[in-house]
PDB file of C-alpha atoms in Angstrom:
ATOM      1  CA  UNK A   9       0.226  -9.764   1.144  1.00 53.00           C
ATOM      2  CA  UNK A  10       0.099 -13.141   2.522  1.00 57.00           C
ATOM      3  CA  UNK A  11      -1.020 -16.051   0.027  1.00 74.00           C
ATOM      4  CA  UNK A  12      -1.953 -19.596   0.757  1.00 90.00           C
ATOM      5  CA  UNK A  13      -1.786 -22.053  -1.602  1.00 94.00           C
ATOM      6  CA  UNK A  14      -3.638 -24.693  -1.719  1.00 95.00           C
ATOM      7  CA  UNK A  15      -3.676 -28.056  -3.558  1.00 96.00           C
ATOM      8  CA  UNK A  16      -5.585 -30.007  -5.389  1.00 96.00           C
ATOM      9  CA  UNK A  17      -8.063 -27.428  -7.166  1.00 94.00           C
ATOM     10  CA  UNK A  18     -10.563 -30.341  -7.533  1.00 96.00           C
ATOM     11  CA  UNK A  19     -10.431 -33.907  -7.103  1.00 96.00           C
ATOM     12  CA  UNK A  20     -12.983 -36.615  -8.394  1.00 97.00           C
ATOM     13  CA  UNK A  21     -12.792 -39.561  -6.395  1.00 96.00           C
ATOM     14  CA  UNK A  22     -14.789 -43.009  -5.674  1.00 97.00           C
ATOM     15  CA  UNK A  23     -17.168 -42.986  -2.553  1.00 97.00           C
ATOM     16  CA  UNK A  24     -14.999 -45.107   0.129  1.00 97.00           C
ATOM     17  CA  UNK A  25     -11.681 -43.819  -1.006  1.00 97.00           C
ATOM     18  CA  UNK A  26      -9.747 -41.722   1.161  1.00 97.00           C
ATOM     19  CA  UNK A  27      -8.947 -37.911   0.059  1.00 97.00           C
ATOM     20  CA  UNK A  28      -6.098 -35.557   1.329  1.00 97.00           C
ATOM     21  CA  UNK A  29      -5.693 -31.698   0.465  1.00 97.00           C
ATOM     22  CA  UNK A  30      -2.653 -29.961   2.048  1.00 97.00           C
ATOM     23  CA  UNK A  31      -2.081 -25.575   2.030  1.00 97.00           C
ATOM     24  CA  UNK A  32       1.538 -24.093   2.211  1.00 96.00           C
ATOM     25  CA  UNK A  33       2.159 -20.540   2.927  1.00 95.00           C
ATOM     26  CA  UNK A  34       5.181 -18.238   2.505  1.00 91.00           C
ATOM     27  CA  UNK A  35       4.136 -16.551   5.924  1.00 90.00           C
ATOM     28  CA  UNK A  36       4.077 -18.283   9.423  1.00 92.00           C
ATOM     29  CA  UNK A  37       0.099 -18.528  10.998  1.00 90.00           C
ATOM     30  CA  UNK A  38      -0.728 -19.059  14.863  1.00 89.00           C
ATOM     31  CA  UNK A  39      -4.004 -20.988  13.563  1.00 91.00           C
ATOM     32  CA  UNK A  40      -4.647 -23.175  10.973  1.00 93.00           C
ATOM     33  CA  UNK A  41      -8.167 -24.044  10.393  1.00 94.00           C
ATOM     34  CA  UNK A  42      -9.987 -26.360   7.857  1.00 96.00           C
ATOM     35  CA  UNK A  43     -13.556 -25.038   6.192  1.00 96.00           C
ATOM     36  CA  UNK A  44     -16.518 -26.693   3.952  1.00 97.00           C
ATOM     37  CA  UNK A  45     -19.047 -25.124   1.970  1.00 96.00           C
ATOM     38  CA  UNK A  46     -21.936 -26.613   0.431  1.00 95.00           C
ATOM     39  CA  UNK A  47     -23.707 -24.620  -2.656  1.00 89.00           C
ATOM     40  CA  UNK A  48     -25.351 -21.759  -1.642  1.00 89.00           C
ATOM     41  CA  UNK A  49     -24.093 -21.363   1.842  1.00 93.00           C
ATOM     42  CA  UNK A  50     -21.247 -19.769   3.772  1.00 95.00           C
ATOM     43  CA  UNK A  51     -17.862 -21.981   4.790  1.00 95.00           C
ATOM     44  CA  UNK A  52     -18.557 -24.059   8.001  1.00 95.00           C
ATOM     45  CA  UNK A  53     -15.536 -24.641  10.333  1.00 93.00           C
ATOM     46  CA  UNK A  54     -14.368 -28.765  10.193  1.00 95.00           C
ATOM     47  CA  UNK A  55     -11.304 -28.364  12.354  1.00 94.00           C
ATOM     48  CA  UNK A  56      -9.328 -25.634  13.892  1.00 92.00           C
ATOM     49  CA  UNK A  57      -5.740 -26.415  14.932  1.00 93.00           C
ATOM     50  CA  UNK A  58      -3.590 -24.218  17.282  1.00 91.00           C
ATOM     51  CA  UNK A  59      -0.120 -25.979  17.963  1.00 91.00           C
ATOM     52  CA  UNK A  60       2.644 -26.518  15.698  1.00 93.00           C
ATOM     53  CA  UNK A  61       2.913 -30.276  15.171  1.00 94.00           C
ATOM     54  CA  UNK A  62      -0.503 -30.775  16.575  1.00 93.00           C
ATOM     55  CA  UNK A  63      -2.522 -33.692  14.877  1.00 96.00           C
ATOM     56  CA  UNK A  64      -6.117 -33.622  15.176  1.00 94.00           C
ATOM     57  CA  UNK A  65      -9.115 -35.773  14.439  1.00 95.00           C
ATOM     58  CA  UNK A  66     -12.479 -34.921  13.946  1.00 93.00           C
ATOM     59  CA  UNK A  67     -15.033 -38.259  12.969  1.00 96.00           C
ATOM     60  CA  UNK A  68     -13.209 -39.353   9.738  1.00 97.00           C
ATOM     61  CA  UNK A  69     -11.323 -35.837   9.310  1.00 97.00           C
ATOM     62  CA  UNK A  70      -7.722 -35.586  10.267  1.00 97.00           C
ATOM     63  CA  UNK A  71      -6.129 -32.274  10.024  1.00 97.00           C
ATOM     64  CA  UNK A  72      -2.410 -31.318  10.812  1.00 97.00           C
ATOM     65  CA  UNK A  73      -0.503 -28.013  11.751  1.00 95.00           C
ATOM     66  CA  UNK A  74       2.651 -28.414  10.422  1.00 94.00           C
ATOM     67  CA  UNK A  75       5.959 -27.983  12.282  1.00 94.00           C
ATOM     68  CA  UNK A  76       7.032 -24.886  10.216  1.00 93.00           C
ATOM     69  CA  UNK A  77       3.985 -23.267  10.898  1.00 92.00           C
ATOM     70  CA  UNK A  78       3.482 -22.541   7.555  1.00 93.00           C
ATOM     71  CA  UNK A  79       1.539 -25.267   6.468  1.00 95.00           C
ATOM     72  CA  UNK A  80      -1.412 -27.736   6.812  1.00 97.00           C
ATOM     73  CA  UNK A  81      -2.803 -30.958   5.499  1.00 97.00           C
ATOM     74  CA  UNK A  82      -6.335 -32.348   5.708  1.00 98.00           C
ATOM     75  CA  UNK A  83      -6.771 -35.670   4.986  1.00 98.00           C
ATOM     76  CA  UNK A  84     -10.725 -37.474   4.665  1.00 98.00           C
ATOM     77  CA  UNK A  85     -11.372 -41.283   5.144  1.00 97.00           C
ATOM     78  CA  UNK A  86     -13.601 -43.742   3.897  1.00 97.00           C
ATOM     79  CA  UNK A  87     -15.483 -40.386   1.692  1.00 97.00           C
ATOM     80  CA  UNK A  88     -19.113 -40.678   1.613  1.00 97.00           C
ATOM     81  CA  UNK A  89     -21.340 -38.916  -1.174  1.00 95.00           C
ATOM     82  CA  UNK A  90     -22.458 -36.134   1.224  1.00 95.00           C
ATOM     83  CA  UNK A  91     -18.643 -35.308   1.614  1.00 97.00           C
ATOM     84  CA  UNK A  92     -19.147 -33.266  -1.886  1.00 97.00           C
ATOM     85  CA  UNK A  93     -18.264 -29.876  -1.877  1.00 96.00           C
ATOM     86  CA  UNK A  94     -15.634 -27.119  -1.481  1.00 96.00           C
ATOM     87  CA  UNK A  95     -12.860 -27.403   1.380  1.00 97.00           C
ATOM     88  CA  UNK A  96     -10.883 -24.239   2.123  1.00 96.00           C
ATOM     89  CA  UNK A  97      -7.470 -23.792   4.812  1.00 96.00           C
ATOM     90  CA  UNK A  98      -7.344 -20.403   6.284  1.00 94.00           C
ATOM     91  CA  UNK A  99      -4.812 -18.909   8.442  1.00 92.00           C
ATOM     92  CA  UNK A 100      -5.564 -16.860  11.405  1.00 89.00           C
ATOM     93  CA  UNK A 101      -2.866 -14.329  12.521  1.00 84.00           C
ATOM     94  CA  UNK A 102      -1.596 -13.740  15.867  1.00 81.00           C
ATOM     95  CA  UNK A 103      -4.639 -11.703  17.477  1.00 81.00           C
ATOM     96  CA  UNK A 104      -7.174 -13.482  15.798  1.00 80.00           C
ATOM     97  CA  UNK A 105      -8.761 -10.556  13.530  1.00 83.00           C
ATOM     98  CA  UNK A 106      -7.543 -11.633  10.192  1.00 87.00           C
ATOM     99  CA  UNK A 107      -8.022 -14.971   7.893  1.00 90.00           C
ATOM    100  CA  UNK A 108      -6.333 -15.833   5.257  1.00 92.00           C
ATOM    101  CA  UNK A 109      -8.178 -18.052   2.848  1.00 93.00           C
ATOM    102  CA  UNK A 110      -6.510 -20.736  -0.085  1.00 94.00           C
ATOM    103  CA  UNK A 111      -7.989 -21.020  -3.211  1.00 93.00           C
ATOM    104  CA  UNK A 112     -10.184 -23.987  -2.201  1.00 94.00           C
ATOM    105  CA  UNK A 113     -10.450 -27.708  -3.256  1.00 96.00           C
ATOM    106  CA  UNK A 114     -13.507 -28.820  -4.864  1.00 96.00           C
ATOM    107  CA  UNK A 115     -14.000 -32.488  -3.912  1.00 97.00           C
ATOM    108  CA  UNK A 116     -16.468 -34.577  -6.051  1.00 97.00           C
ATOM    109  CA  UNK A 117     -17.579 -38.309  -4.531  1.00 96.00           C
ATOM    110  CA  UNK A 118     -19.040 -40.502  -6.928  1.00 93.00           C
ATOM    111  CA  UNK A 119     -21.205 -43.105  -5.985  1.00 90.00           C
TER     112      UNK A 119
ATOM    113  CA  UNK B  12     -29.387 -17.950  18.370  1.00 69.00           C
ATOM    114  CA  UNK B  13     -29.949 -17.150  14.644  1.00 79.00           C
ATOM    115  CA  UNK B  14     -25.826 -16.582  14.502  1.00 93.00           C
ATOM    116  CA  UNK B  15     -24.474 -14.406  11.925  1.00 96.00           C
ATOM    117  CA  UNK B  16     -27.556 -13.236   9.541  1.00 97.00           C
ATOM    118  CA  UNK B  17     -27.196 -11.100   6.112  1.00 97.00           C
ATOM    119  CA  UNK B  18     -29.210  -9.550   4.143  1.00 97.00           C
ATOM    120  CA  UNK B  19     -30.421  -9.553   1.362  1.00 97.00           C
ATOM    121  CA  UNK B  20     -29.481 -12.562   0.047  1.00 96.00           C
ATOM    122  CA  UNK B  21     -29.431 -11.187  -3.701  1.00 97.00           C
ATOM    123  CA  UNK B  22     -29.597  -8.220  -4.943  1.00 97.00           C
ATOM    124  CA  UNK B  23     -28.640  -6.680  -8.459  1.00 97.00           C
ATOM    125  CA  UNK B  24     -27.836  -2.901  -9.374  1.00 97.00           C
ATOM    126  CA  UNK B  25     -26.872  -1.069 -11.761  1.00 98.00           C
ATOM    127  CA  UNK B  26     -23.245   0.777 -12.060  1.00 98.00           C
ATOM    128  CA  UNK B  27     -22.881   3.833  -9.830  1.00 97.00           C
ATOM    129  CA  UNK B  28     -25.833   2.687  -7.338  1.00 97.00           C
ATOM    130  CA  UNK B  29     -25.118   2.121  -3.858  1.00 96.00           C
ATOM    131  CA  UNK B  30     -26.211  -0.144  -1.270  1.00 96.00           C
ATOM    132  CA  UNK B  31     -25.552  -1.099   1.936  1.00 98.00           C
ATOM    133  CA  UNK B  32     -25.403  -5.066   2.942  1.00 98.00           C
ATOM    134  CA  UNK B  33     -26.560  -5.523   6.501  1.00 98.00           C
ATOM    135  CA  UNK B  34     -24.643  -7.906   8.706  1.00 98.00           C
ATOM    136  CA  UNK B  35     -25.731  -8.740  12.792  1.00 98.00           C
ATOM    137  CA  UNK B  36     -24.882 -11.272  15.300  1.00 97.00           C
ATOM    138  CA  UNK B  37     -25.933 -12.271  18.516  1.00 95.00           C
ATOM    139  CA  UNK B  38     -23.603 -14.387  19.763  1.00 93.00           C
ATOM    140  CA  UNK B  39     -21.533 -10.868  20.887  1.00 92.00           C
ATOM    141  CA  UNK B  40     -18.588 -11.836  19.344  1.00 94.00           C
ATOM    142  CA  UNK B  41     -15.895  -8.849  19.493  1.00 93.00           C
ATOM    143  CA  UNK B  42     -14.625  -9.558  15.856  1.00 94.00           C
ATOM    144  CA  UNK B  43     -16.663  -9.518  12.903  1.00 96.00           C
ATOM    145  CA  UNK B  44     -15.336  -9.081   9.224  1.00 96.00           C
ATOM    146  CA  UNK B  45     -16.123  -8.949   5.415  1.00 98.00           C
ATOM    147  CA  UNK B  46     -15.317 -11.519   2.332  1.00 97.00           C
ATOM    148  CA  UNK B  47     -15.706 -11.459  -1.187  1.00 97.00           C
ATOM    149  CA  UNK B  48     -15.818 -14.771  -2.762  1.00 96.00           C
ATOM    150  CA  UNK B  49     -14.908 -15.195  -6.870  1.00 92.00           C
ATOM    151  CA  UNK B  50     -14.503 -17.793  -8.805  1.00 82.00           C
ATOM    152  CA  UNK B  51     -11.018 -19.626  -7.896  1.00 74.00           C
ATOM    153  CA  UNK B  52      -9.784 -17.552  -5.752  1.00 78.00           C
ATOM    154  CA  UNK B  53     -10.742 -18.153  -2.225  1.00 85.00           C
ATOM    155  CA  UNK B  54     -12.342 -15.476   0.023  1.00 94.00           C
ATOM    156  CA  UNK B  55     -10.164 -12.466   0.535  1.00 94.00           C
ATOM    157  CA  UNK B  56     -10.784 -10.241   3.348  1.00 95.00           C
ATOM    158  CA  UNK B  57     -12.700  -6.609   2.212  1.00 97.00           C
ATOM    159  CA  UNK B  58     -12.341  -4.940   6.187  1.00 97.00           C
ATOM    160  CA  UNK B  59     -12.446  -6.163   9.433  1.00 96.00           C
ATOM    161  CA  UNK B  60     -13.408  -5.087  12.703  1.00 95.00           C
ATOM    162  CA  UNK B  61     -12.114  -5.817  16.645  1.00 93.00           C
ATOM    163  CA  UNK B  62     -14.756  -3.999  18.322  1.00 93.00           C
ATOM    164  CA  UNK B  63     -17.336  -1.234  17.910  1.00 95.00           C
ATOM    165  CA  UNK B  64     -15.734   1.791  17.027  1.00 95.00           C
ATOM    166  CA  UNK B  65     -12.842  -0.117  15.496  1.00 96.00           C
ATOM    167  CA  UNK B  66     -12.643  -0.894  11.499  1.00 97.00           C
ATOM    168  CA  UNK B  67      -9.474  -1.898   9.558  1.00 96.00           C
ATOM    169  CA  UNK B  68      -8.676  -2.573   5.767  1.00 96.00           C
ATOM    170  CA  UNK B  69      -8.114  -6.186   4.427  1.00 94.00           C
ATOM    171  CA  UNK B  70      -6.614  -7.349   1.462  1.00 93.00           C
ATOM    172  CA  UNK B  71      -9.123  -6.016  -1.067  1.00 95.00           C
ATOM    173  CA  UNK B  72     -10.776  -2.539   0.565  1.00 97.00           C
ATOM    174  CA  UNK B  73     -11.024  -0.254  -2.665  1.00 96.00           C
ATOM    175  CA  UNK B  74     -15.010   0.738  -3.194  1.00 96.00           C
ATOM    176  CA  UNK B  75     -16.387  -0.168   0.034  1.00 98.00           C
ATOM    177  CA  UNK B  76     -16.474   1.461   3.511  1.00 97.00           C
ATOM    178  CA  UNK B  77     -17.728   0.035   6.898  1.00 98.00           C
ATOM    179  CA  UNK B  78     -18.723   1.436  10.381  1.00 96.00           C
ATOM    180  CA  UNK B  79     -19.102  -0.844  13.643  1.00 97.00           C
ATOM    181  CA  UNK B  80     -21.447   1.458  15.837  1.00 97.00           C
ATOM    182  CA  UNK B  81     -22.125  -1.678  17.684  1.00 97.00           C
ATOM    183  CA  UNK B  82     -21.036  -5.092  18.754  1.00 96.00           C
ATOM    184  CA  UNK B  83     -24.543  -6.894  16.917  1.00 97.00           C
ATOM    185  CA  UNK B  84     -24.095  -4.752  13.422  1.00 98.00           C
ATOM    186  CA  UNK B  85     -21.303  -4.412  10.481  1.00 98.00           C
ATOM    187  CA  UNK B  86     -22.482  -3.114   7.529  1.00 98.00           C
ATOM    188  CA  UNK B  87     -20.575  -3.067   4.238  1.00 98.00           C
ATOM    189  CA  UNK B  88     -21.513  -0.059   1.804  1.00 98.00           C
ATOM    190  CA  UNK B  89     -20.633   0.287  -1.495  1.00 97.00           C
ATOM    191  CA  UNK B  90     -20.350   3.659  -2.770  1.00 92.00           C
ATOM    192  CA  UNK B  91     -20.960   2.946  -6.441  1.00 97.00           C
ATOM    193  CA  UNK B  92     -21.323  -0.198  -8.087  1.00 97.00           C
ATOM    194  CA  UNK B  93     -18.887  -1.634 -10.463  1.00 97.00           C
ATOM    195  CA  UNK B  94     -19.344  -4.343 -12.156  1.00 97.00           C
ATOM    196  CA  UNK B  95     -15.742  -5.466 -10.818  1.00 96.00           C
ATOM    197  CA  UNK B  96     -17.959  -5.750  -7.362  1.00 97.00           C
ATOM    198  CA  UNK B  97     -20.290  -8.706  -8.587  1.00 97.00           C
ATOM    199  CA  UNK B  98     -19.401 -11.630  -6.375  1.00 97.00           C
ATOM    200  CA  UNK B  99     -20.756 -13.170  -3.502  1.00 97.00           C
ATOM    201  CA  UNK B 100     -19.881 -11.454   0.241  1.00 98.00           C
ATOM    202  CA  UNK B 101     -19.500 -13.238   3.295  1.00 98.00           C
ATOM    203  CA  UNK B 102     -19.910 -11.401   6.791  1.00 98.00           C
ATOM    204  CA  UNK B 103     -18.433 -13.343   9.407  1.00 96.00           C
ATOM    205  CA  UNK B 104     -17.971 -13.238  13.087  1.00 95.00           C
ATOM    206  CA  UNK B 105     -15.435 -14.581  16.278  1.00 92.00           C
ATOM    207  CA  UNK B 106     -14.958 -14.547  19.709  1.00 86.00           C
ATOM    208  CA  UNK B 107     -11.601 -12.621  20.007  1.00 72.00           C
ATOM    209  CA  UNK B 108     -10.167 -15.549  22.446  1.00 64.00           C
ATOM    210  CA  UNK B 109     -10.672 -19.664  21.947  1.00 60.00           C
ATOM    211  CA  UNK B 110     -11.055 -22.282  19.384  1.00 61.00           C
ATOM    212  CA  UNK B 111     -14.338 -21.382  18.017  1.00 68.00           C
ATOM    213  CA  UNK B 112     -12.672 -20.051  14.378  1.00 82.00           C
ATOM    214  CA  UNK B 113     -15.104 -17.803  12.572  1.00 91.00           C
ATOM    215  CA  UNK B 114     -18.841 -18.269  12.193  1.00 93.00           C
ATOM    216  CA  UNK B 115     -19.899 -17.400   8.521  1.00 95.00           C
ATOM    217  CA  UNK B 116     -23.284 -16.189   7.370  1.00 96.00           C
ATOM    218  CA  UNK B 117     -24.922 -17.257   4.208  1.00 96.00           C
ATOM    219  CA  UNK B 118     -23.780 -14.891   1.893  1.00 96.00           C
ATOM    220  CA  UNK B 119     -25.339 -12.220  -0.669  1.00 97.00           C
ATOM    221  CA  UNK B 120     -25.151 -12.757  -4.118  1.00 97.00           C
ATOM    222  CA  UNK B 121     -24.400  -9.418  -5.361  1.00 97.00           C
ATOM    223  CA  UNK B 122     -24.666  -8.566  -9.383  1.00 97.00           C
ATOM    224  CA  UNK B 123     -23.497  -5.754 -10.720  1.00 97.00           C
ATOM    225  CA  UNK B 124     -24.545  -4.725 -14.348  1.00 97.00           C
TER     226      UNK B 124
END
């Protein structure tokens, strides 16, 4: 089946640094969205992008659908402490029904 | 608007026992579908549904059935428990059309022994 990877698996970083996590696939998705999920609670959609190319911002996320549809980057600025937890890609297919999920990045901000 | 509520929220059995996890959501959103979540590996999708009466296998179906009598409810049953099934599921729902993505509930921590 389709597979997403995503990179890095975790990433330990200084509050105020900036942070970027990209996902490549072997398959081609019509969406590409970004989730985060706090401890103890489902993913909650950050960004959802629809257009290949397309280059969107949300507060200090910045997410991008790449041109060969099969891939994704999210970058974070200025990372704050409550910026901790686990960020996920997921592709969507044509109709909508089905998501694809990476493996996740865990993102630690230290103080 | 509670969104997309599951329940329980933990539950442990022992192998062979089934169960049924209850899923509903009022935001009558056409699709609705089922996660697992393991360590390291992501969610990966158990079944799926576009609409009451219609169900479809995901990436990871073996062990568990579903029925979508209606648009609120999507219940996932397991037939009997493996310990392979301990993980944590996700129910999660979507309009069929727009940028709304899916809305995820909180999860039930299921533990298999």
């Amino acid at each position: 089946g389709q597979q997403l990877n995503q990179s890095p698996q975790s990433m330990f970083i200084q509050e105020g640094e900036d942070v970027s996590m990209n996902c490549t696939s072997s398959s081609i998705f019509n969406t590409w969205l970004w989730y985060k999920q706090d401890p103890g609670e489902g993913p909650v959609l950050l960004i959802a992008l629809y257009k290949a190319g397309e280059l969107t911002s949300n507060g200090r996320l910045t997410a991008q659908f790449g041109i060969t549809r099969k891939d994704s980057f999210l970058n974070i600025s200025a990372s704050i402490p409550s910026d901790v937890g686990i960020y996920f890609c997921a592709g969507q297919n044509r109709s909508g029904s089905r998501l694809t999920f990476g493996e996740g990045t865990q993102l630690t901000v230290n103080p | 608007n509670a969104g997309v509520t599951q329940t329980p929220k933990f539950q442990v059995l022992k192998t062979g026992q089934s169960m049924t996890l209850q899923c509903a959501q009022d935001m009558n959103h056409e699709y609705m579908s089922w996660y697992r979540q393991d360590p390291g590996m992501g969610l990966r999708l158990i079944h799926y549904s576009v609409g009451a009466g219609i169900t479809d296998q995901g990436e990871v179906p073996n062990g568990y059935n579903v029925s979508r009598s209606t648009t609120e409810d999507f219940p996932l049953r397991l037939l009997s428990a493996a310990p392979s099934q301990t993980s944590v599921y996700f129910c999660a729902s979507s309009l069929h059309t727009g940028p709304y993505g899916y809305t995820f509930g909180s999860g039930t921590r299921l533990t298999v022994v």
